[in-house]
PDB file of C-alpha atoms in Angstrom:
ATOM      1  CA  MET A   1     144.164 -18.751  93.127  1.00 69.00           C
ATOM      2  CA  LYS A   2     147.286 -20.941  93.094  1.00 88.00           C
ATOM      3  CA  THR A   3     145.193 -22.807  90.305  1.00 94.00           C
ATOM      4  CA  ILE A   4     144.765 -19.712  88.689  1.00 95.00           C
ATOM      5  CA  SER A   5     148.695 -18.820  89.039  1.00 94.00           C
ATOM      6  CA  SER A   6     149.698 -22.568  87.484  1.00 96.00           C
ATOM      7  CA  ILE A   7     147.036 -22.343  84.368  1.00 97.00           C
ATOM      8  CA  ILE A   8     148.508 -19.021  83.425  1.00 97.00           C
ATOM      9  CA  ASN A   9     152.173 -20.757  83.854  1.00 97.00           C
ATOM     10  CA  ILE A  10     151.295 -23.241  81.372  1.00 97.00           C
ATOM     11  CA  ILE A  11     149.561 -21.083  78.559  1.00 97.00           C
ATOM     12  CA  SER A  12     152.683 -18.793  78.665  1.00 98.00           C
ATOM     13  CA  ILE A  13     155.016 -21.425  78.462  1.00 98.00           C
ATOM     14  CA  VAL A  14     153.101 -22.954  75.753  1.00 98.00           C
ATOM     15  CA  ALA A  15     152.377 -19.908  73.973  1.00 98.00           C
ATOM     16  CA  MET A  16     155.990 -18.350  74.565  1.00 98.00           C
ATOM     17  CA  GLY A  17     157.152 -21.479  73.060  1.00 97.00           C
ATOM     18  CA  TYR A  18     154.744 -21.589  70.399  1.00 97.00           C
ATOM     19  CA  PHE A  19     156.184 -18.508  69.308  1.00 96.00           C
ATOM     20  CA  ALA A  20     159.792 -19.070  69.890  1.00 97.00           C
ATOM     21  CA  ILE A  21     160.218 -21.923  67.555  1.00 97.00           C
ATOM     22  CA  PRO A  22     159.407 -20.753  63.786  1.00 97.00           C
ATOM     23  CA  LYS A  23     161.402 -17.853  64.966  1.00 97.00           C
ATOM     24  CA  LEU A  24     164.760 -19.543  65.893  1.00 97.00           C
ATOM     25  CA  LEU A  25     164.083 -22.421  62.928  1.00 97.00           C
ATOM     26  CA  ALA A  26     163.888 -19.571  60.738  1.00 96.00           C
ATOM     27  CA  LYS A  27     160.127 -20.089  59.544  1.00 96.00           C
ATOM     28  CA  PRO A  28     159.509 -18.522  56.338  1.00 95.00           C
ATOM     29  CA  MET A  29     156.191 -16.561  57.887  1.00 92.00           C
ATOM     30  CA  SER A  30     158.736 -15.537  61.001  1.00 93.00           C
ATOM     31  CA  VAL A  31     161.488 -14.436  58.520  1.00 94.00           C
ATOM     32  CA  ALA A  32     159.304 -12.257  56.545  1.00 90.00           C
ATOM     33  CA  GLY A  33     157.198 -10.663  59.783  1.00 89.00           C
ATOM     34  CA  PHE A  34     161.199  -9.250  61.228  1.00 92.00           C
ATOM     35  CA  GLN A  35     161.459  -7.821  57.468  1.00 90.00           C
ATOM     36  CA  GLN A  36     158.798  -6.004  58.176  1.00 86.00           C
ATOM     37  CA  PHE A  37     160.384  -4.652  61.152  1.00 87.00           C
ATOM     38  CA  GLU A  38     163.865  -4.222  59.696  1.00 86.00           C
ATOM     39  CA  ASN A  39     162.728  -1.013  57.581  1.00 83.00           C
ATOM     40  CA  ALA A  40     160.658   0.768  60.383  1.00 85.00           C
ATOM     41  CA  ILE A  41     163.322  -0.050  63.203  1.00 88.00           C
ATOM     42  CA  GLN A  42     167.020  -0.080  61.280  1.00 90.00           C
ATOM     43  CA  ILE A  43     167.770  -3.330  63.022  1.00 92.00           C
ATOM     44  CA  ASP A  44     168.723  -6.558  60.856  1.00 95.00           C
ATOM     45  CA  ALA A  45     165.932  -8.581  60.592  1.00 94.00           C
ATOM     46  CA  ASP A  46     167.780 -11.868  60.971  1.00 95.00           C
ATOM     47  CA  PHE A  47     170.054 -10.435  64.289  1.00 96.00           C
ATOM     48  CA  PHE A  48     166.195  -9.560  65.535  1.00 95.00           C
ATOM     49  CA  ARG A  49     164.141 -12.293  64.592  1.00 96.00           C
ATOM     50  CA  VAL A  50     167.122 -14.474  66.670  1.00 97.00           C
ATOM     51  CA  PHE A  51     167.504 -12.324  69.650  1.00 97.00           C
ATOM     52  CA  THR A  52     163.535 -11.919  69.922  1.00 97.00           C
ATOM     53  CA  GLY A  53     163.663 -16.165  69.388  1.00 97.00           C
ATOM     54  CA  ILE A  54     166.203 -16.736  72.305  1.00 98.00           C
ATOM     55  CA  ALA A  55     164.231 -14.102  74.662  1.00 97.00           C
ATOM     56  CA  GLU A  56     161.332 -16.031  74.276  1.00 97.00           C
ATOM     57  CA  ILE A  57     162.751 -18.838  74.701  1.00 98.00           C
ATOM     58  CA  SER A  58     164.097 -17.796  78.010  1.00 97.00           C
ATOM     59  CA  MET A  59     161.305 -16.746  79.132  1.00 97.00           C
ATOM     60  CA  VAL A  60     159.674 -20.629  78.626  1.00 98.00           C
ATOM     61  CA  LEU A  61     162.580 -21.607  80.953  1.00 98.00           C
ATOM     62  CA  PHE A  62     162.113 -18.657  83.894  1.00 98.00           C
ATOM     63  CA  ILE A  63     158.106 -19.274  83.842  1.00 98.00           C
ATOM     64  CA  LEU A  64     159.061 -23.022  83.811  1.00 98.00           C
ATOM     65  CA  TYR A  65     161.647 -22.772  86.574  1.00 98.00           C
ATOM     66  CA  PHE A  66     159.250 -20.789  88.870  1.00 97.00           C
ATOM     67  CA  ALA A  67     156.278 -23.048  88.068  1.00 96.00           C
ATOM     68  CA  ILE A  68     158.550 -26.302  89.273  1.00 96.00           C
ATOM     69  CA  THR A  69     160.237 -24.067  92.323  1.00 96.00           C
ATOM     70  CA  GLN A  70     157.631 -21.631  93.331  1.00 94.00           C
ATOM     71  CA  LYS A  71     161.025 -19.052  93.857  1.00 96.00           C
ATOM     72  CA  ILE A  72     158.595 -15.951  94.432  1.00 96.00           C
ATOM     73  CA  ARG A  73     162.030 -13.840  92.743  1.00 96.00           C
ATOM     74  CA  VAL A  74     162.457 -15.806  89.724  1.00 97.00           C
ATOM     75  CA  GLY A  75     158.594 -15.419  89.030  1.00 97.00           C
ATOM     76  CA  ILE A  76     158.674 -11.566  89.640  1.00 97.00           C
ATOM     77  CA  PHE A  77     161.865 -11.777  86.918  1.00 98.00           C
ATOM     78  CA  ALA A  78     160.016 -14.053  84.381  1.00 98.00           C
ATOM     79  CA  TYR A  79     156.453 -12.316  84.357  1.00 98.00           C
ATOM     80  CA  ALA A  80     158.616  -8.683  84.422  1.00 98.00           C
ATOM     81  CA  PHE A  81     160.494  -9.754  81.530  1.00 98.00           C
ATOM     82  CA  LEU A  82     156.807 -11.213  79.656  1.00 98.00           C
ATOM     83  CA  LEU A  83     154.920  -8.043  80.656  1.00 98.00           C
ATOM     84  CA  ILE A  84     157.947  -5.489  78.805  1.00 98.00           C
ATOM     85  CA  THR A  85     157.982  -8.069  75.806  1.00 97.00           C
ATOM     86  CA  MET A  86     154.554  -8.158  75.406  1.00 98.00           C
ATOM     87  CA  ILE A  87     154.380  -4.000  75.425  1.00 98.00           C
ATOM     88  CA  SER A  88     157.258  -4.242  72.958  1.00 96.00           C
ATOM     89  CA  ALA A  89     155.140  -6.713  70.734  1.00 95.00           C
ATOM     90  CA  LEU A  90     152.368  -4.112  70.741  1.00 97.00           C
ATOM     91  CA  LEU A  91     154.622  -1.106  70.124  1.00 95.00           C
ATOM     92  CA  LEU A  92     155.906  -2.857  67.304  1.00 92.00           C
ATOM     93  CA  GLU A  93     152.604  -4.117  65.626  1.00 93.00           C
ATOM     94  CA  PHE A  94     151.451  -0.452  66.199  1.00 94.00           C
ATOM     95  CA  LEU A  95     154.265   1.715  65.190  1.00 91.00           C
ATOM     96  CA  ALA A  96     156.244  -0.542  62.875  1.00 89.00           C
ATOM     97  CA  ARG A  97     154.657  -3.320  60.934  1.00 87.00           C
ATOM     98  CA  PRO A  98     152.380  -1.749  57.977  1.00 85.00           C
ATOM     99  CA  GLU A  99     149.288  -3.102  59.368  1.00 89.00           C
ATOM    100  CA  PRO A 100     148.954  -4.783  62.748  1.00 93.00           C
ATOM    101  CA  LYS A 101     148.220  -8.504  63.093  1.00 93.00           C
ATOM    102  CA  MET A 102     145.126  -8.473  65.459  1.00 96.00           C
ATOM    103  CA  LEU A 103     145.560 -12.046  66.859  1.00 96.00           C
ATOM    104  CA  LEU A 104     149.076 -11.072  67.652  1.00 95.00           C
ATOM    105  CA  VAL A 105     148.019  -7.719  69.657  1.00 97.00           C
ATOM    106  CA  ILE A 106     145.216 -10.148  71.270  1.00 98.00           C
ATOM    107  CA  ILE A 107     147.516 -12.872  72.126  1.00 97.00           C
ATOM    108  CA  ALA A 108     150.407  -9.881  73.459  1.00 98.00           C
ATOM    109  CA  ILE A 109     147.109  -8.106  75.523  1.00 98.00           C
ATOM    110  CA  LEU A 110     146.406 -11.247  77.117  1.00 98.00           C
ATOM    111  CA  LEU A 111     149.720 -12.229  78.012  1.00 98.00           C
ATOM    112  CA  ALA A 112     150.561  -9.186  79.157  1.00 98.00           C
ATOM    113  CA  LEU A 113     147.609  -9.148  81.559  1.00 98.00           C
ATOM    114  CA  PHE A 114     148.622 -12.240  82.520  1.00 98.00           C
ATOM    115  CA  SER A 115     151.967 -11.125  83.611  1.00 98.00           C
ATOM    116  CA  VAL A 116     150.499  -8.514  85.737  1.00 98.00           C
ATOM    117  CA  TYR A 117     147.965 -11.120  87.346  1.00 97.00           C
ATOM    118  CA  GLN A 118     150.708 -12.890  88.256  1.00 97.00           C
ATOM    119  CA  LEU A 119     153.174  -9.932  89.190  1.00 98.00           C
ATOM    120  CA  LEU A 120     150.193  -8.900  91.584  1.00 96.00           C
ATOM    121  CA  TYR A 121     149.912 -12.429  93.106  1.00 95.00           C
ATOM    122  CA  LEU A 122     153.514 -12.937  93.441  1.00 96.00           C
ATOM    123  CA  LYS A 123     153.670  -9.588  95.510  1.00 95.00           C
ATOM    124  CA  LYS A 124     151.093 -11.053  97.564  1.00 93.00           C
ATOM    125  CA  GLN A 125     152.810 -13.950  98.361  1.00 89.00           C
ATOM    126  CA  THR A 126     156.144 -11.660  99.488  1.00 86.00           C
ATOM    127  CA  ARG A 127     154.239 -10.650 102.426  1.00 79.00           C
TER     128      ARG A 127
END
């Protein structure tokens, strides 16, 4: 179980970092994606892109801190944050984007499942 948890930590850190960096660097593909959201949810695209990038980098740092320290409360916070973010991402894909990008949907579902696994694993650790 601990090995699976460690692998999930690594995958989550890499995935969230991979998606956060283009947002924070204002890469054209990221900017274009958030322009689609601006019309649907009435939030400034640049503000929402930067806010999302900062949230994702924060998750990377929380998960990394948890992976190093193994502090259960930090892990629970980090993976609850990730789960909520992935649910939000799925809602945006289906409700705000003209056509959902299926690769992003699959990644969000996998990260949500990883989050649920980690939360259940960490809950067992508190007993």
